[in-house]
Amino acid sequence: MKKLKPESLMMSHGYKPELSVGSIKCPIFQTSTFEFESAEEGKRFFEMAYGHRKPAPNEEMGLIYSRINNPDLEILENRLCLWDEAEDAAVFESGMSAISTVMLEFLSPGDLLLMSSPVYGGTDHFSKHILDRFGIELMEFSAIDDVEAIRARLDASGKAHKLGLIHIETPANPTNAMIDLRAIADLAKSYSTDERKVITAVDNTYMGPLWQHPLKHGADLVLYSATKYIGGHSDLIAGAVLGSKELMTRVKTLRTFLGNMTSPYTGWLLMRSLETLKVRMDQQAVNAEKIAEFLHAHPLVETVYFPGIQRRHDKDLDALMKRQCNTNGAMISFDVVGGEKEAFTFLNALKLIKLAVSLGSTESLAQHPATMTHVDVSEEDRRLMNITGKLVRLSVGVENVDDLIWDVEQALSKIKSPAEAVEEAI
Ligand SMILES: *Cc1c(COP(=O)(O)O)cnc(C)c1O
């Protein structure tokens, strides 16, 4: 049989219609528990679920209870594996529960967590204000730091032997700074010993499962807020973790005891979403290229933070993008001429693009990082990362691109150019 592409398999993979009266779609298995055919069967399932015994060849784990397993979640997880070519996946009730479960599983009191900065605000809060209560130390590095500088800092800290987990986000939100995944995975390897493997976890939400595949570049785990591209319709909250069978067994075991798995209905919604993931993301990437080009040429836009524009003048970035990503993504940040006032004028004037946080959905969204998603970032870090009052972030959707450009253009036209502002003052 020909090896089919993930987009060809999203409608059927892992689902057996004959087990569900021929239904072409996987039903919602809205049930908390599953009936055993016999007491012996229930005993066998529990032995396997609790790892008291390895399954015999061809012996499959059966359904027990929806916190442990449910067909909607299992089929969804099998389908998610196809995009990243992962051995196993686990779906969670939010991106935050995926991230926090990984951190709790792979860090112990006294350990060091190495994390890129900026990261998602929830991740930042969890590592600084919750993990620290469990005696886990945090060391941060900037997305623009080179690996040798990070290594030097680790060595100087005297804590390198306690390094347990490296958590990174690339491209960094909101300015699209890129981190070299291979270099970070090699760093983790160089601090690993036979007894202690340093785990590299990559929050890949910003590129989704199509445009960057961290496992292929040496990462151990890839994490998603499935609320974003994977869900893609701004109608659910969910998360996912993917990796090797061995690591995922640990992640899934902790999920069973934290009880933060996806509900069957959300699992079903995500399967519906996966069927169109490729066509949605393809269109979003094409639209983003055109909008970035338009912004780049506009006199009231100073800087466009979009790899497709930035890589033209940055050979290293271009080489990294070629190695690591299939597209330039669909997230664009840009500085308007002026400051917060001008950025707000633009945001308030948008007619088609919605003013909201979140990203990766069918509809285009715009927001103001300095006062919204990144308001908790220290002022110094914000300055370092170019998150200033004039910065606007756009998540590009699947609308007609000429309509989107029309909207951006009419909203920019509401900003007074410096010349007009001077004229008015006189
Ligand atoms: C949204 C987001 C999260 C958190 O996901 P939730 O589904 O909202 O819990 C984590 N990381 C990134 C990069 C995100 O954009």
XYZ file of C-alpha atoms and ligand atoms in Angstrom:
441
model
C 0.000 0.000 0.000
C 1.195 3.523 -0.834
C 2.264 5.513 2.225
C -0.533 8.047 2.465
C -0.049 11.638 3.598
C -1.537 12.706 6.967
C -4.148 14.908 5.279
C -5.450 11.842 3.435
C -5.769 9.886 6.667
C -7.390 12.496 8.920
C -10.910 11.354 8.023
C -10.437 7.645 8.747
C -7.213 6.704 10.533
C -7.689 4.514 13.602
C -11.488 4.315 13.338
C -13.408 1.105 12.584
C -16.963 1.903 11.328
C -18.060 -1.727 11.875
C -17.689 -1.198 15.634
C -20.114 1.765 15.456
C -23.036 0.503 13.299
C -21.274 1.711 10.124
C -21.284 5.369 11.127
C -18.948 7.170 8.713
C -17.824 9.529 11.492
C -16.491 8.457 14.826
C -19.390 9.009 17.301
C -18.963 10.915 20.537
C -18.419 8.246 23.188
C -20.079 10.261 25.916
C -19.603 7.717 28.648
C -17.648 7.611 31.875
C -17.127 3.842 32.053
C -17.062 0.719 29.868
C -18.665 -2.675 30.429
C -16.338 -5.685 30.675
C -17.380 -8.921 28.963
C -16.206 -10.928 31.962
C -14.443 -10.483 35.276
C -11.375 -12.134 33.707
C -11.311 -9.438 31.005
C -11.594 -6.647 33.586
C -8.681 -8.224 35.481
C -6.541 -8.386 32.303
C -7.243 -4.729 31.405
C -6.291 -3.518 34.871
C -3.075 -5.560 34.885
C -2.055 -3.788 31.678
C -3.313 -0.339 32.699
C -1.301 -0.401 35.910
C 1.779 -1.923 34.272
C 1.631 -5.058 36.425
C 2.147 -7.142 33.310
C 3.335 -6.499 29.731
C 0.662 -7.145 27.051
C 1.116 -10.461 25.214
C 1.788 -10.216 21.441
C -1.443 -9.020 19.736
C -3.095 -8.396 23.095
C -4.720 -4.976 23.163
C -5.499 -2.874 26.161
C -9.279 -2.593 26.469
C -11.456 0.296 27.517
C -11.880 0.785 31.269
C -12.894 4.283 32.362
C -12.796 7.616 30.469
C -10.095 9.166 32.666
C -7.797 6.315 31.559
C -8.961 5.842 27.959
C -11.831 6.674 25.619
C -12.179 5.964 21.872
C -12.501 9.653 20.910
C -9.208 10.422 22.657
C -7.353 7.355 21.440
C -8.312 7.860 17.784
C -7.504 11.573 18.018
C -4.099 10.771 19.538
C -3.338 8.273 16.767
C -4.170 10.902 14.158
C -2.120 13.619 15.836
C 0.925 11.317 15.775
C 0.892 11.295 11.966
C 1.839 14.961 11.483
C 4.880 14.879 13.774
C 5.674 11.204 13.092
C 5.565 10.636 16.837
C 5.245 7.214 18.487
C 2.554 8.335 20.895
C 0.432 11.332 21.887
C -1.695 12.469 24.822
C -4.454 15.068 24.638
C -5.257 17.424 27.501
C -8.053 19.738 28.515
C -5.839 22.770 27.740
C -2.423 23.707 26.436
C -1.537 24.773 29.985
C -2.414 21.343 31.375
C -0.186 19.728 28.711
C 2.708 22.030 29.656
C 2.260 21.780 33.433
C 1.926 17.995 33.325
C 5.216 17.674 31.413
C 6.973 19.986 33.880
C 5.642 18.106 36.897
C 6.574 14.733 35.415
C 10.136 15.560 34.394
C 11.231 17.854 37.241
C 11.794 17.026 40.927
C 12.636 19.213 43.933
C 16.195 20.564 43.578
C 16.127 20.329 39.774
C 16.905 23.124 37.361
C 14.515 24.116 34.566
C 16.120 25.943 31.639
C 13.591 27.953 29.672
C 13.638 30.313 26.686
C 12.222 33.782 27.083
C 9.719 35.075 26.194
C 7.364 32.137 26.621
C 3.599 32.015 26.833
C 2.389 34.008 29.862
C 0.808 30.977 31.555
C 4.024 28.973 31.171
C 6.017 31.885 32.566
C 3.701 32.147 35.595
C 3.662 28.394 36.243
C 7.458 28.120 36.218
C 8.058 31.230 38.332
C 5.255 31.088 40.889
C 4.164 27.457 41.137
C 7.224 25.303 40.405
C 9.283 27.417 42.781
C 7.029 26.226 45.645
C 8.253 22.712 44.845
C 11.912 23.764 45.016
C 12.493 23.816 41.272
C 14.919 26.478 40.122
C 14.521 28.393 36.894
C 17.181 29.704 34.541
C 16.083 31.698 31.522
C 17.771 32.540 28.267
C 16.694 34.895 25.546
C 15.644 33.600 22.151
C 18.495 35.638 20.701
C 21.245 34.215 23.008
C 23.683 31.823 21.351
C 24.121 28.339 22.726
C 27.705 28.845 23.909
C 26.588 31.767 26.087
C 23.845 29.567 27.594
C 26.379 26.799 28.234
C 28.757 29.229 29.956
C 25.958 30.465 32.221
C 24.888 26.916 33.052
C 28.447 25.926 33.941
C 28.936 29.042 36.067
C 25.701 28.390 37.996
C 27.000 25.204 39.642
C 23.538 23.702 38.955
C 24.224 22.168 35.559
C 24.257 18.654 37.084
C 20.685 19.294 38.282
C 19.384 20.275 34.845
C 16.231 18.223 34.282
C 14.251 19.875 31.529
C 14.755 22.447 28.787
C 11.499 24.077 27.715
C 11.539 26.303 24.636
C 9.154 28.138 22.379
C 10.142 28.908 18.820
C 9.339 31.125 17.032
C 9.050 33.339 20.105
C 5.757 35.138 20.606
C 5.209 37.927 19.548
C 8.307 38.919 17.568
C 9.026 35.604 15.819
C 12.628 35.308 17.093
C 13.826 31.804 16.124
C 15.706 29.287 18.284
C 17.864 26.572 16.697
C 16.191 23.327 17.809
C 19.135 21.106 16.911
C 21.553 23.261 18.925
C 19.302 23.101 22.006
C 18.780 19.337 21.677
C 22.567 18.905 21.458
C 22.972 21.071 24.555
C 20.531 18.801 26.425
C 22.429 15.744 25.255
C 25.747 17.137 26.458
C 24.356 17.550 29.998
C 22.680 14.110 30.023
C 24.252 11.126 31.784
C 23.322 7.454 31.783
C 21.257 7.930 34.942
C 19.857 11.332 34.067
C 18.519 12.288 30.675
C 17.888 16.006 30.179
C 14.545 16.277 28.370
C 14.005 18.878 25.627
C 10.359 19.981 25.340
C 9.271 22.336 22.571
C 6.038 24.312 22.662
C 5.285 24.189 18.938
C 1.950 26.020 19.103
C 3.150 28.937 16.986
C 4.007 26.774 13.948
C 1.385 24.076 14.524
C 1.935 20.438 13.546
C 2.531 21.281 9.878
C 5.300 23.826 9.634
C 7.937 22.705 12.144
C 8.639 19.205 13.456
C 10.774 19.476 16.608
C 11.080 15.689 17.103
C 12.976 15.492 13.803
C 15.471 18.044 15.106
C 16.285 16.109 18.258
C 13.607 17.317 20.697
C 12.135 14.701 23.058
C 8.634 16.113 23.432
C 6.504 18.432 21.340
C 3.699 20.352 23.054
C 0.691 22.154 21.650
C -2.049 24.397 22.731
C -4.604 22.612 20.514
C -6.816 25.632 21.140
C -4.857 27.322 18.336
C -4.200 25.867 14.844
C -5.247 22.291 15.698
C -8.714 23.280 16.996
C -8.625 26.193 14.597
C -12.170 27.546 15.033
C -11.926 29.484 18.317
C -14.534 27.186 19.863
C -12.563 24.929 22.232
C -9.659 24.770 24.699
C -7.305 21.774 24.486
C -3.662 20.679 24.511
C -1.419 17.857 23.329
C 1.974 16.281 24.027
C 3.792 13.953 21.611
C 6.973 11.903 21.845
C 8.426 8.423 22.232
C 6.354 5.577 23.700
C 8.654 5.500 26.723
C 8.291 9.184 27.647
C 4.608 9.296 26.755
C 3.843 6.409 29.093
C 5.091 8.642 31.917
C 3.101 11.640 30.651
C -0.074 9.574 30.284
C 0.317 8.015 33.735
C 0.523 11.434 35.375
C -2.441 12.584 33.269
C -4.483 9.690 34.655
C -3.805 10.854 38.204
C -4.156 14.594 37.571
C -7.319 13.817 35.611
C -6.688 16.567 33.066
C -7.494 14.618 29.898
C -9.699 16.041 27.137
C -13.429 15.341 27.332
C -14.928 13.044 24.667
C -16.824 15.947 23.102
C -13.714 18.122 22.786
C -11.853 15.105 21.379
C -14.565 14.717 18.779
C -14.418 18.450 17.902
C -10.644 18.161 17.458
C -11.051 15.223 15.060
C -13.454 17.349 13.032
C -10.832 20.117 13.036
C -7.959 17.852 11.971
C -9.755 17.010 8.714
C -9.211 20.572 7.481
C -5.934 21.348 9.261
C -3.819 21.261 6.109
C -6.125 23.332 3.879
C -6.631 25.887 6.645
C -2.943 26.265 7.435
C -1.927 26.335 3.763
C -4.309 29.231 3.161
C -3.247 31.030 6.338
C 0.423 30.879 5.274
C -0.346 32.197 1.764
C -2.474 35.029 3.183
C 0.221 35.933 5.737
C 2.929 36.286 3.053
C 0.782 38.780 1.129
C -0.215 40.785 4.190
C 3.406 40.950 5.424
C 4.460 42.213 2.000
C 1.751 44.880 2.086
C 2.746 45.998 5.601
C 6.440 46.056 4.666
C 5.719 48.523 1.852
C 3.376 50.758 3.889
C 4.730 54.186 4.964
C 2.957 54.020 8.366
C 4.575 50.688 9.249
C 8.133 50.801 10.595
C 9.244 47.199 11.167
C 7.562 43.933 10.220
C 8.473 40.946 12.428
C 7.793 38.110 10.016
C 10.452 35.566 9.033
C 9.531 35.902 5.362
C 10.585 39.563 5.461
C 13.403 39.311 8.026
C 15.231 36.382 6.385
C 15.922 38.488 3.290
C 18.477 40.517 5.223
C 19.574 37.837 7.687
C 21.527 34.925 6.187
C 21.638 32.977 9.480
C 17.897 33.251 9.925
C 17.360 32.199 6.323
C 19.565 29.121 6.780
C 17.820 28.208 10.045
C 14.353 28.616 8.525
C 15.384 26.376 5.619
C 16.544 23.660 8.037
C 13.737 23.927 10.533
C 10.479 25.266 9.043
C 8.346 24.642 5.965
C 6.762 28.098 5.848
C 7.136 31.505 7.474
C 4.034 30.878 9.585
C 0.870 32.967 9.756
C 1.712 35.213 12.708
C 2.842 38.751 11.889
C 3.871 41.434 14.337
C 4.631 44.981 13.232
C 5.441 48.429 14.582
C 3.201 51.231 13.434
C 4.747 54.681 13.135
C 4.057 56.274 16.547
C 3.281 54.532 19.822
C 0.415 53.026 21.834
C -2.005 55.730 20.678
C -1.415 54.983 17.002
C -1.504 51.216 17.586
C -4.864 51.587 19.381
C -6.201 53.784 16.565
C -5.343 50.983 14.141
C -6.858 48.235 16.314
C -10.060 50.161 16.993
C -10.531 50.921 13.274
C -10.400 47.289 12.078
C -13.685 46.152 10.542
C -13.143 42.539 9.450
C -10.217 41.487 11.657
C -11.372 40.902 15.245
C -9.700 42.491 18.264
C -8.935 39.456 20.447
C -6.060 37.386 21.819
C -5.461 33.754 20.725
C -4.186 32.688 17.333
C -4.250 30.131 14.546
C -8.006 30.162 13.917
C -10.019 30.534 10.745
C -10.765 34.170 11.555
C -8.021 36.783 11.641
C -7.309 38.335 15.038
C -5.322 41.388 16.121
C -4.084 42.408 19.562
C -1.609 44.673 21.389
C 1.092 42.540 23.118
C 2.536 45.297 25.364
C -0.808 45.889 27.128
C -2.477 42.502 26.567
C -0.688 39.126 26.165
C 2.701 40.393 27.414
C 1.606 42.901 30.061
C 3.164 40.699 32.758
C 6.617 40.692 31.122
C 9.065 43.019 32.917
C 9.664 46.360 31.266
C 13.320 45.565 30.661
C 12.498 42.272 28.957
C 9.825 43.964 26.902
C 12.376 46.502 25.689
C 14.894 43.740 24.912
C 12.292 41.916 22.866
C 10.947 44.993 21.044
C 7.537 44.661 22.714
C 6.710 48.362 22.765
C 3.555 50.465 22.539
C 3.733 50.620 18.753
C 3.726 46.811 18.304
C 0.628 45.052 16.940
C 0.247 41.274 16.518
C -1.862 39.743 13.765
C -2.964 36.120 13.521
C -3.879 35.619 9.886
C -6.970 33.541 9.089
C -8.489 32.027 5.958
C -10.565 34.995 4.768
C -10.136 36.401 1.270
C -6.717 38.025 1.371
C -7.758 41.108 -0.616
C -10.464 41.752 1.980
C -7.906 41.402 4.772
C -5.502 43.811 3.080
C -8.351 46.243 2.486
C -9.123 46.128 6.216
C -5.490 46.631 7.261
C -5.135 49.508 4.791
C -8.289 51.331 5.879
C -7.341 50.938 9.565
C -3.793 52.213 8.948
C -5.256 55.206 7.116
C -6.880 56.307 10.415
C -3.411 56.840 11.906
C -2.148 60.339 11.331
C 1.249 60.333 9.618
C 3.928 62.394 11.440
C 3.598 65.092 8.752
C -0.177 65.317 9.269
C 0.255 65.432 13.022
C 2.677 68.357 12.693
C 0.316 70.156 10.326
C -2.555 69.765 12.753
C -0.458 71.089 15.647
C 0.263 74.249 13.643
C -2.300 29.622 23.990
C -0.950 29.098 24.240
C -0.687 28.261 25.329
C -1.750 27.891 26.356
O -2.731 27.108 25.784
P -4.244 27.000 26.394
O -4.881 26.049 25.450
O -4.820 28.365 26.379
O -4.111 26.470 27.767
C 0.596 27.783 25.477
N 1.580 28.111 24.623
C 1.366 28.924 23.571
C 2.505 29.261 22.670
C 0.102 29.455 23.351
O -0.095 30.276 22.324
